[in-house]
Short mmCIF file of C-alpha atoms and ligand atoms in Angstrom, two decimals:
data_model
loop_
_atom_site.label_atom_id
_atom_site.label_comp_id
_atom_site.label_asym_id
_atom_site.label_seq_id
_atom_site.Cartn_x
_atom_site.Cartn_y
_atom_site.Cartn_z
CA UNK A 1 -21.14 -8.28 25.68
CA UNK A 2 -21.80 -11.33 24.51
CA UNK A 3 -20.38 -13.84 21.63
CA UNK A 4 -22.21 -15.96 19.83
CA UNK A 5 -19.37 -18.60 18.11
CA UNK A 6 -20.97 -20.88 15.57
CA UNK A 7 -18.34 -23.62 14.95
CA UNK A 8 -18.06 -27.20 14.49
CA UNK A 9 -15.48 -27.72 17.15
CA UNK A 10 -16.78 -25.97 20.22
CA UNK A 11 -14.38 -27.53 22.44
CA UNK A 12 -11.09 -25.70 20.68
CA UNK A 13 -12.13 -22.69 22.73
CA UNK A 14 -12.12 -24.41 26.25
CA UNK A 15 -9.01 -24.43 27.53
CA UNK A 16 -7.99 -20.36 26.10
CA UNK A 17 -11.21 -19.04 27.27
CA UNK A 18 -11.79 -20.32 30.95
CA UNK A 19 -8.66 -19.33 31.51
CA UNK A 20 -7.08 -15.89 33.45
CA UNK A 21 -8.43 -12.59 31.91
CA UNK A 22 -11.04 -14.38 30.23
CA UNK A 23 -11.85 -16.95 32.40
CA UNK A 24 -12.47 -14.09 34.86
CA UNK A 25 -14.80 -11.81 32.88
CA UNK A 26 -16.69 -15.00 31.97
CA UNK A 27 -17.29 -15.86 35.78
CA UNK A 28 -18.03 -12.08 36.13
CA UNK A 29 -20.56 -12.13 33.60
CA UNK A 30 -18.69 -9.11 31.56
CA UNK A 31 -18.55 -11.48 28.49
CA UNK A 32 -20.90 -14.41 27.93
CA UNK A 33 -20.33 -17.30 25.40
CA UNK A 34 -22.72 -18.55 23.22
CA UNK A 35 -21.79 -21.90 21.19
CA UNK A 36 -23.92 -22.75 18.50
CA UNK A 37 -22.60 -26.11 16.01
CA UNK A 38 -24.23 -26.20 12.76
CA UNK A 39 -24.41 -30.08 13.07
CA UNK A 40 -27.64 -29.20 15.32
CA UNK A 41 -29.08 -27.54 12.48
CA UNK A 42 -28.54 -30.24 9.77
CA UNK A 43 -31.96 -31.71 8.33
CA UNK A 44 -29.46 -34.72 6.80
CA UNK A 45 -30.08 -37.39 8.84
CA UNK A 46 -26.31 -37.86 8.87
CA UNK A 47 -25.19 -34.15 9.91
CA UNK A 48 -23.56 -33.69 7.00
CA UNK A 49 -22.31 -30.36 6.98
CA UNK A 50 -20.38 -29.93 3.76
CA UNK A 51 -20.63 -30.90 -0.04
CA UNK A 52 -18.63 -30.11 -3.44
CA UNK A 53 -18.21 -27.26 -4.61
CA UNK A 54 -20.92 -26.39 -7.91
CA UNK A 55 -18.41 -25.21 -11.05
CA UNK A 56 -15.91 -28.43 -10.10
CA UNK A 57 -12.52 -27.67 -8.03
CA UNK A 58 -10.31 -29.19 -4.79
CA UNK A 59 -11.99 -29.42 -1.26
CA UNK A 60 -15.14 -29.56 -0.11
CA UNK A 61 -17.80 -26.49 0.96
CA UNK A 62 -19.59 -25.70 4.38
CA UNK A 63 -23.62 -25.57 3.52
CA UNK A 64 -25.36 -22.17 3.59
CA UNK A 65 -28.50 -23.94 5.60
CA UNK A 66 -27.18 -25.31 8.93
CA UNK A 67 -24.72 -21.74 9.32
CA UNK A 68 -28.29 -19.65 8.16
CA UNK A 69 -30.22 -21.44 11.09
CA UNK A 70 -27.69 -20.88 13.62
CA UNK A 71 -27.71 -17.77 12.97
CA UNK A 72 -30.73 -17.09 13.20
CA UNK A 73 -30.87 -18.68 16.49
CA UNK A 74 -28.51 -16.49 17.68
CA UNK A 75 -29.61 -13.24 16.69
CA UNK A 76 -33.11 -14.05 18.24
CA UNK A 77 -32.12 -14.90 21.62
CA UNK A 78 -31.03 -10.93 22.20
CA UNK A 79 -34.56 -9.72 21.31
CA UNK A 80 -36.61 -12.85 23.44
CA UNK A 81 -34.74 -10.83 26.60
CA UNK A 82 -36.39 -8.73 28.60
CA UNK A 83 -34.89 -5.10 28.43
CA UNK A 84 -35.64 -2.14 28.99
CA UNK A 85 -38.56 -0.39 26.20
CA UNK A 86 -35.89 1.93 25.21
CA UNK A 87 -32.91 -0.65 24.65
CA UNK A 88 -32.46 -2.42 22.03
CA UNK A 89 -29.55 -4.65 21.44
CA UNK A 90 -26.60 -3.38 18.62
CA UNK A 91 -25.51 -6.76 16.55
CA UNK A 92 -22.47 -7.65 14.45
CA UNK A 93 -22.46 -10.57 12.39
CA UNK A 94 -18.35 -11.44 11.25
CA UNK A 95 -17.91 -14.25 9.42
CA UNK A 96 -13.78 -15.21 9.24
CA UNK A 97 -12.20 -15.31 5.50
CA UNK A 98 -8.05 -14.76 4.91
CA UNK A 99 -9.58 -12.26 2.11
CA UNK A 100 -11.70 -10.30 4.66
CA UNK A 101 -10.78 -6.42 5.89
CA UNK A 102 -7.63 -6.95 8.35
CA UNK A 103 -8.71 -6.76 11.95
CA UNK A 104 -6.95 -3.83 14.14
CA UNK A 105 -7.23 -2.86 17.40
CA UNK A 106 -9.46 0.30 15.99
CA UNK A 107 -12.08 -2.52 15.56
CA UNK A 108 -11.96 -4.29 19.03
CA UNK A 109 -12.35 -0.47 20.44
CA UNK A 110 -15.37 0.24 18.14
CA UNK A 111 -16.63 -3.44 18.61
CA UNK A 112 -16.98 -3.04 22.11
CA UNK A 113 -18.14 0.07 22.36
CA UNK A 114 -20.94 -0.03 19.51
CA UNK A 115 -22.36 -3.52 20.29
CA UNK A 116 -23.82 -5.92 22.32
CA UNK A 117 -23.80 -8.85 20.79
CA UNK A 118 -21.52 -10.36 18.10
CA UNK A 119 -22.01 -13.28 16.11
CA UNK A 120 -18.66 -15.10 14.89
CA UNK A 121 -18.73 -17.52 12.24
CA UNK A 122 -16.13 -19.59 11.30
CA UNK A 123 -15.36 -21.68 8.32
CA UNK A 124 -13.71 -24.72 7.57
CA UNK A 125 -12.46 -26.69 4.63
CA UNK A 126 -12.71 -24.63 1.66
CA UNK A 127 -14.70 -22.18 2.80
CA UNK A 128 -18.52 -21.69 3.25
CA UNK A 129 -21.14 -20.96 0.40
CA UNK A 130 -21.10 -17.27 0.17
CA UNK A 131 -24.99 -17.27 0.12
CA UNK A 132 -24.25 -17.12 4.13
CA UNK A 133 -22.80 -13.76 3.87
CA UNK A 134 -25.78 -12.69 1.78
CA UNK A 135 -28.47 -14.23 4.50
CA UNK A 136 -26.38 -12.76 7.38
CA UNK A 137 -25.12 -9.60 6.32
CA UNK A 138 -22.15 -10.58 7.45
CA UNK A 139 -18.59 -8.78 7.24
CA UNK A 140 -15.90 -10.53 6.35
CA UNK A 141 -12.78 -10.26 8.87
CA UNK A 142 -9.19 -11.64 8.51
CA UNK A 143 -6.65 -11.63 11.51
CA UNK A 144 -3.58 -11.89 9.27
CA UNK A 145 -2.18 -12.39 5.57
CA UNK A 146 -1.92 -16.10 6.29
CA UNK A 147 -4.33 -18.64 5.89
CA UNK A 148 -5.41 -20.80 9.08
CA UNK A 149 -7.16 -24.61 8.74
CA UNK A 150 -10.26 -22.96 10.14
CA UNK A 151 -11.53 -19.22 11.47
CA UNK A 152 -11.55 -20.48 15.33
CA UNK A 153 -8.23 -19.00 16.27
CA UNK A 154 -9.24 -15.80 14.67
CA UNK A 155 -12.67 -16.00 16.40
CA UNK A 156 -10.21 -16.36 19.83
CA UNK A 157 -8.36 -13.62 18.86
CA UNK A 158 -11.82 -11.17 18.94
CA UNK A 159 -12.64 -12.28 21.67
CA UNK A 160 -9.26 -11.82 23.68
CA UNK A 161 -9.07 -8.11 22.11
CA UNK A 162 -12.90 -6.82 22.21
CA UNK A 163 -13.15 -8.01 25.71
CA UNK A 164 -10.32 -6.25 27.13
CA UNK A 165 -11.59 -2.99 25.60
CA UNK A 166 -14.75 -3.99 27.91
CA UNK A 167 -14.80 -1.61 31.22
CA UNK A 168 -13.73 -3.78 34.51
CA UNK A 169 -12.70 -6.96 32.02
CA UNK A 170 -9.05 -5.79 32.88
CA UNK A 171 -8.15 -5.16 36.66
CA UNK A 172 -6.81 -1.56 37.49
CA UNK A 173 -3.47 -2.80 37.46
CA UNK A 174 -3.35 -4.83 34.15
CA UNK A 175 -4.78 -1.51 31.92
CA UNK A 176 -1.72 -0.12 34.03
CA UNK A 177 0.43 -2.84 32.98
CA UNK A 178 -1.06 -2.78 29.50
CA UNK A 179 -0.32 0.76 28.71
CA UNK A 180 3.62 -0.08 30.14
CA UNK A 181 3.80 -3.38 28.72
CA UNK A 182 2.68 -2.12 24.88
CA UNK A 183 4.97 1.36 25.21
CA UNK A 184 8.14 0.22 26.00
CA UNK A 185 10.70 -2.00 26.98
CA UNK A 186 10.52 -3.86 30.78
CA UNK A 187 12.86 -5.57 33.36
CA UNK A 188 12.53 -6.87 36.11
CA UNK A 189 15.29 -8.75 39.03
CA UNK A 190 17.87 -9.32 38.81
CA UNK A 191 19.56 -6.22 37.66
CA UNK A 192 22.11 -7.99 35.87
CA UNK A 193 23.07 -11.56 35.12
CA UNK A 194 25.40 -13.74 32.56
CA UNK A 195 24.94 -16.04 29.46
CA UNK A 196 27.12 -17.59 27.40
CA UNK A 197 29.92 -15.34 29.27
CA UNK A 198 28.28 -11.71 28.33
CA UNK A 199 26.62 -9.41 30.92
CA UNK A 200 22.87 -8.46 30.28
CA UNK A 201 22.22 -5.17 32.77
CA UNK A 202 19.30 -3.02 32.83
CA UNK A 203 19.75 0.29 31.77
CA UNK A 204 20.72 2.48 34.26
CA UNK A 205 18.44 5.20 34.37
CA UNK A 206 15.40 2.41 35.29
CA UNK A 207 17.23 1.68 39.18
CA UNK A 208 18.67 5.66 38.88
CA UNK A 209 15.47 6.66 41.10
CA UNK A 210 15.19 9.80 39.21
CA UNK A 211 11.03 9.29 38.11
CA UNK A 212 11.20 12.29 35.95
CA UNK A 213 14.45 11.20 33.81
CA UNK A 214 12.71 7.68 34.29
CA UNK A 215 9.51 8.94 32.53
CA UNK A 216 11.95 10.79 29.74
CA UNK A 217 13.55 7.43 28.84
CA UNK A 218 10.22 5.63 28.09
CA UNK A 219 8.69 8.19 26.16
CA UNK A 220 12.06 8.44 24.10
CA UNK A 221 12.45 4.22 24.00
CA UNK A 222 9.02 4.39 22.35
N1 ADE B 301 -9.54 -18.37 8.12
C1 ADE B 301 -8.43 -18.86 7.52
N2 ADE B 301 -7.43 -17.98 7.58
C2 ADE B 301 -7.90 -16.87 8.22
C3 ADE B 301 -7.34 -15.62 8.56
N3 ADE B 301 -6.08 -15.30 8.29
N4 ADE B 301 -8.12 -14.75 9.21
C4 ADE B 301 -9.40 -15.05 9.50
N5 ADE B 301 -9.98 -16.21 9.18
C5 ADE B 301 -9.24 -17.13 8.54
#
């Protein structure tokens, strides 16, 4: 799979992405990044990549032009590789708006499963001029009812949840751990300690030994 992130600030994504899970599946060539900065794609001879809005109002807009070119950049480098005659490569343009369709894990599944490359764009300031989602055919995504200073942390968030839907990203024991960690509650040593003078155990059935009453529990603490 492979992302194409147009943003201004490339380097946001450095230190979460080389990192662990990521990190890995980037050095295994599972995922590959692809950073594209509309600043490259500027004909102002001062990369400037925003303006006021038209109809008056607060803030300042991202230009259509600079995220267009990207884009196009992007989506061309999939069909410049050689593949095989029958193979052509599925793309998904998302571009990141707090009024977009909420993100789920439904979509990370389908994501990953459907395509092979997906192009993220993300905004800034205001916003960017919707001709982009015209030119793209972009859909727009939002990771939360809240609004963020700029779609990179969403973008992060696609990433981190498409990729681990992507076979051998996770290791045989983290989908284990996955499937434990999102079902139920965990402990681990020591089996009991103090704070602030009360006693925090685990629950007894989890050190009975009995795997069948064991299993029982975690279905029921679901
Ligand atoms: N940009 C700003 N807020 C956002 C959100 N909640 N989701 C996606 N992109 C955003």
């Amino acid at each position: 799979m492979r992302f194409h992130i147009i943003t201004l600030f490339p380097e946001t994504f450095d230190c979460y992405l080389s990192h662990s899970i990521l990190g890995r599946a980037v050095a295994n060539k599972k995922i590959e990044l692809n950073f594209l900065n509309p600043r490259d794609f500027c004909d102002d001879p001062h990369r400037r990549i925003d303006d006021k809005p038209y109809g008056g109002g607060p803030g300042m807009v991202m230009k259509a032009l600079p995220i267009i070119r990207a884009w196009e950049k992007a989506s061309v480098i999939p069909f410049r590789e050689k593949l095989p005659f029958t193979k052509k490569r599925r793309m998904k343009t998302i571009l990141f708006s707090p009024g977009g369709r909420k993100f789920t894990n439904e979509d990370a599944k389908h994501f990953a499963h459907h395509f092979d490359d997906i192009i993220l764009i993300n905004g800034r300031y205001e916003g960017i001029d919707h001709r982009v989602v015209e030119a793209t055919g972009a859909e727009l995504i939002s990771i939360g009812n809240y609004v963020l200073t700029g779609g990179e942390l969403a973008s992060m968030v696609v990433i981190d949840s498409v990729a681990r839907q992507i076979e051998g990203v996770l290791g045989t024991y983290e989908s284990l751990e996955e499937e434990r960690v999102s079902s139920h509650e965990v402990y681990t040593r020591p089996e009991q300690f103090h704070f602030k003078g009360r006693e925090y155990a685990v629950p007894k059935i989890l050190v009975s030994g009995h795997h069948k009453k064991i299993e029982e529990w975690r279905a029921f603490s679901l």
